[in-house]
Amino acid sequence: MIPPFLEANDIYLRPLLPEDADGPYLNWFNDDVVCQGNSHHVVPYTYQAAQAYIDKAQTFDSQLVLAVVLQEGHKHIGNVALLRIDFISRSSEFAIVIGEKDCWGKGYSKQAARLIFDHAFFTINLKRIYCGTFETNITMKKLAEFMGMREEGRRRNAAFKNNGYVDIIEFGVLRDEYIFQPPKPA
């Protein structure tokens, strides 16, 4: 077992491992229910594609992709990421998936988001985190708002999903707006 990189009460984050492709991870992006709020599930997600993604995720260049793992039982339940890290503009795109449906609605995405936002703002020294989500993805919109993100715009008919076009809602938060500021030293 690889040690946790970042930890919360119920979950921890660790790097993706090659053996993750042998677990439930492969099924998440082949499940139309898991993918109803994202752009996946257009072509089959293969073992080879998963391995290639995991290999790329192990290099920290312009992204930080981490597995979301339950503290109890060490089950890999999802992934969380900072994508398109721009070290000049100090910004990054936030992405998350909780692929294990029996883990939905338990607050794991909030814990994972807080861990990676804290790391982004207070360790990597980013200034801004943003994300885009389908207008129909209520769960992601609620998570963005929970994390202090503001709606910044709308890309009309920007995605095709479930035989129709949907708008993509853009959210963003600046470090000084972030609601989980660490306590100031005494």
Short mmCIF file of C-alpha atoms in Angstrom, two decimals:
data_model
loop_
_atom_site.label_atom_id
_atom_site.label_comp_id
_atom_site.label_asym_id
_atom_site.label_seq_id
_atom_site.Cartn_x
_atom_site.Cartn_y
_atom_site.Cartn_z
CA MET A 1 0.00 0.00 0.00
CA ILE A 2 1.29 3.43 -0.96
CA PRO A 3 1.08 5.99 1.87
CA PRO A 4 -1.57 8.72 1.64
CA PHE A 5 -0.51 11.98 0.01
CA LEU A 6 -3.33 14.08 1.54
CA GLU A 7 -5.77 12.93 4.24
CA ALA A 8 -9.24 13.85 5.50
CA ASN A 9 -11.56 12.16 8.00
CA ASP A 10 -13.07 9.49 5.74
CA ILE A 11 -10.85 9.52 2.66
CA TYR A 12 -7.30 10.05 1.55
CA LEU A 13 -5.70 10.97 -1.76
CA ARG A 14 -2.82 9.05 -3.29
CA PRO A 15 -1.27 8.79 -6.75
CA LEU A 16 -2.99 6.58 -9.30
CA LEU A 17 -1.26 3.21 -9.57
CA PRO A 18 -1.04 0.80 -12.54
CA GLU A 19 -3.05 -1.77 -10.57
CA ASP A 20 -5.96 0.71 -10.32
CA ALA A 21 -6.83 -0.28 -13.90
CA ASP A 22 -7.48 -3.81 -12.59
CA GLY A 23 -10.08 -2.57 -10.08
CA PRO A 24 -13.43 -0.82 -10.40
CA TYR A 25 -11.85 2.27 -12.00
CA LEU A 26 -12.19 0.85 -15.50
CA ASN A 27 -15.96 0.43 -15.11
CA TRP A 28 -16.69 4.02 -14.05
CA PHE A 29 -16.23 5.54 -17.50
CA ASN A 30 -18.18 2.72 -19.13
CA ASP A 31 -21.18 3.36 -16.85
CA ASP A 32 -23.73 5.75 -18.39
CA VAL A 33 -25.13 6.63 -14.95
CA VAL A 34 -21.71 7.61 -13.55
CA CYS A 35 -21.03 9.60 -16.74
CA GLN A 36 -24.39 11.32 -17.17
CA GLY A 37 -22.95 14.62 -15.89
CA ASN A 38 -19.66 14.55 -17.81
CA SER A 39 -18.32 14.10 -21.32
CA HIS A 40 -17.23 10.47 -20.87
CA HIS A 41 -19.12 7.38 -22.09
CA VAL A 42 -18.88 8.22 -25.78
CA VAL A 43 -16.48 5.42 -26.73
CA PRO A 44 -15.64 2.34 -24.64
CA TYR A 45 -13.01 2.99 -21.97
CA THR A 46 -10.48 0.21 -22.38
CA TYR A 47 -7.85 -1.26 -20.11
CA GLN A 48 -5.18 0.13 -22.44
CA ALA A 49 -6.70 3.63 -22.26
CA ALA A 50 -6.83 3.42 -18.46
CA GLN A 51 -3.18 2.31 -18.29
CA ALA A 52 -2.10 5.14 -20.61
CA TYR A 53 -3.99 7.69 -18.50
CA ILE A 54 -2.51 6.33 -15.27
CA ASP A 55 1.00 6.43 -16.77
CA LYS A 56 0.52 10.08 -17.80
CA ALA A 57 -1.00 10.94 -14.40
CA GLN A 58 2.18 9.83 -12.65
CA THR A 59 4.13 12.74 -14.12
CA PHE A 60 3.58 16.15 -12.56
CA ASP A 61 3.94 18.60 -15.39
CA SER A 62 0.69 20.45 -15.93
CA GLN A 63 -1.62 18.22 -13.91
CA LEU A 64 -2.01 16.54 -10.54
CA VAL A 65 -4.33 13.51 -10.68
CA LEU A 66 -4.99 11.62 -7.45
CA ALA A 67 -7.05 8.60 -6.45
CA VAL A 68 -9.78 9.15 -3.84
CA VAL A 69 -9.57 6.22 -1.42
CA LEU A 70 -11.69 5.33 1.62
CA GLN A 71 -9.75 5.31 4.90
CA GLU A 72 -11.66 2.22 5.98
CA GLY A 73 -10.94 -0.68 3.64
CA HIS A 74 -8.69 1.37 1.29
CA LYS A 75 -11.20 1.17 -1.58
CA HIS A 76 -10.47 3.37 -4.62
CA ILE A 77 -13.78 5.22 -5.14
CA GLY A 78 -12.89 8.07 -7.47
CA ASN A 79 -10.34 10.51 -8.82
CA VAL A 80 -9.73 14.20 -8.20
CA ALA A 81 -7.48 16.41 -10.26
CA LEU A 82 -5.93 19.75 -10.95
CA LEU A 83 -5.67 19.93 -14.74
CA ARG A 84 -4.07 22.47 -17.08
CA ILE A 85 -1.93 23.90 -14.27
CA ASP A 86 -0.62 27.23 -15.54
CA PHE A 87 2.43 28.22 -13.48
CA ILE A 88 2.56 31.69 -15.03
CA SER A 89 -1.07 32.68 -14.47
CA ARG A 90 -1.18 30.52 -11.28
CA SER A 91 -4.46 28.82 -12.25
CA SER A 92 -5.79 25.30 -12.77
CA GLU A 93 -8.93 23.42 -13.76
CA PHE A 94 -10.58 21.27 -11.08
CA ALA A 95 -12.07 17.88 -11.97
CA ILE A 96 -13.55 15.10 -9.85
CA VAL A 97 -15.41 11.84 -10.28
CA ILE A 98 -16.76 9.57 -7.58
CA GLY A 99 -17.24 6.42 -9.62
CA GLU A 100 -18.53 4.10 -6.92
CA LYS A 101 -22.27 4.79 -6.80
CA ASP A 102 -22.62 3.37 -3.27
CA CYS A 103 -20.32 6.24 -2.17
CA TRP A 104 -22.50 9.02 -3.58
CA GLY A 105 -24.11 11.47 -1.17
CA LYS A 106 -21.70 10.74 1.70
CA GLY A 107 -19.58 13.88 1.51
CA TYR A 108 -16.51 12.22 0.02
CA SER A 109 -16.36 14.64 -2.92
CA LYS A 110 -16.43 17.61 -0.51
CA GLN A 111 -13.54 16.13 1.50
CA ALA A 112 -11.51 15.39 -1.66
CA ALA A 113 -12.21 18.85 -3.10
CA ARG A 114 -11.16 20.55 0.12
CA LEU A 115 -7.90 18.57 0.23
CA ILE A 116 -6.96 19.41 -3.34
CA PHE A 117 -8.06 23.07 -3.11
CA ASP A 118 -6.01 23.52 0.09
CA HIS A 119 -3.03 21.91 -1.63
CA ALA A 120 -3.50 24.02 -4.76
CA PHE A 121 -3.76 27.32 -2.94
CA PHE A 122 -1.43 26.86 0.03
CA THR A 123 1.25 24.46 -1.26
CA ILE A 124 1.39 24.87 -5.05
CA ASN A 125 0.59 28.60 -4.62
CA LEU A 126 -2.15 28.87 -7.21
CA LYS A 127 -4.21 32.05 -7.42
CA ARG A 128 -7.33 30.67 -9.15
CA ILE A 129 -9.17 27.36 -9.59
CA TYR A 130 -11.91 26.96 -12.17
CA CYS A 131 -14.17 24.24 -13.56
CA GLY A 132 -16.90 23.79 -16.11
CA THR A 133 -19.85 21.45 -15.84
CA PHE A 134 -23.01 20.59 -17.73
CA GLU A 135 -25.97 22.73 -16.71
CA THR A 136 -27.72 19.43 -15.88
CA ASN A 137 -25.01 18.28 -13.45
CA ILE A 138 -26.68 19.46 -10.24
CA THR A 139 -24.22 17.59 -8.00
CA MET A 140 -21.16 19.29 -9.51
CA LYS A 141 -22.82 22.69 -9.45
CA LYS A 142 -23.58 22.22 -5.72
CA LEU A 143 -19.99 21.11 -5.05
CA ALA A 144 -18.60 24.15 -6.89
CA GLU A 145 -20.81 26.46 -4.82
CA PHE A 146 -19.88 24.61 -1.60
CA MET A 147 -16.22 25.24 -2.42
CA GLY A 148 -16.87 28.98 -2.72
CA MET A 149 -16.75 29.02 -6.51
CA ARG A 150 -18.80 31.64 -8.34
CA GLU A 151 -20.59 31.20 -11.62
CA GLU A 152 -18.46 33.08 -14.15
CA GLY A 153 -20.15 32.30 -17.42
CA ARG A 154 -22.04 29.98 -19.68
CA ARG A 155 -21.01 28.31 -22.90
CA ARG A 156 -24.28 27.82 -24.75
CA ASN A 157 -24.94 24.42 -26.38
CA ALA A 158 -21.28 23.56 -25.82
CA ALA A 159 -21.72 19.82 -25.22
CA PHE A 160 -23.76 17.05 -26.77
CA LYS A 161 -25.11 14.56 -24.24
CA ASN A 162 -28.10 12.22 -24.17
CA ASN A 163 -29.23 13.19 -27.67
CA GLY A 164 -29.27 16.90 -26.98
CA TYR A 165 -27.08 19.94 -26.53
CA VAL A 166 -26.42 21.33 -23.07
CA ASP A 167 -24.82 24.50 -21.81
CA ILE A 168 -21.59 24.32 -19.84
CA ILE A 169 -21.56 26.49 -16.72
CA GLU A 170 -18.16 27.92 -15.79
CA PHE A 171 -17.19 28.39 -12.13
CA GLY A 172 -14.11 29.90 -10.50
CA VAL A 173 -12.67 30.90 -7.16
CA LEU A 174 -9.67 33.03 -6.24
CA ARG A 175 -7.42 32.15 -3.33
CA ASP A 176 -8.51 35.20 -1.30
CA GLU A 177 -12.19 34.22 -1.80
CA TYR A 178 -11.66 30.61 -0.80
CA ILE A 179 -13.85 29.79 2.21
CA PHE A 180 -11.51 27.26 3.83
CA GLN A 181 -8.62 29.61 4.57
CA PRO A 182 -6.18 28.04 7.03
CA PRO A 183 -6.01 29.73 10.42
CA LYS A 184 -3.54 32.58 10.72
CA PRO A 185 -0.51 31.89 12.94
CA ALA A 186 -0.77 33.37 16.43
#
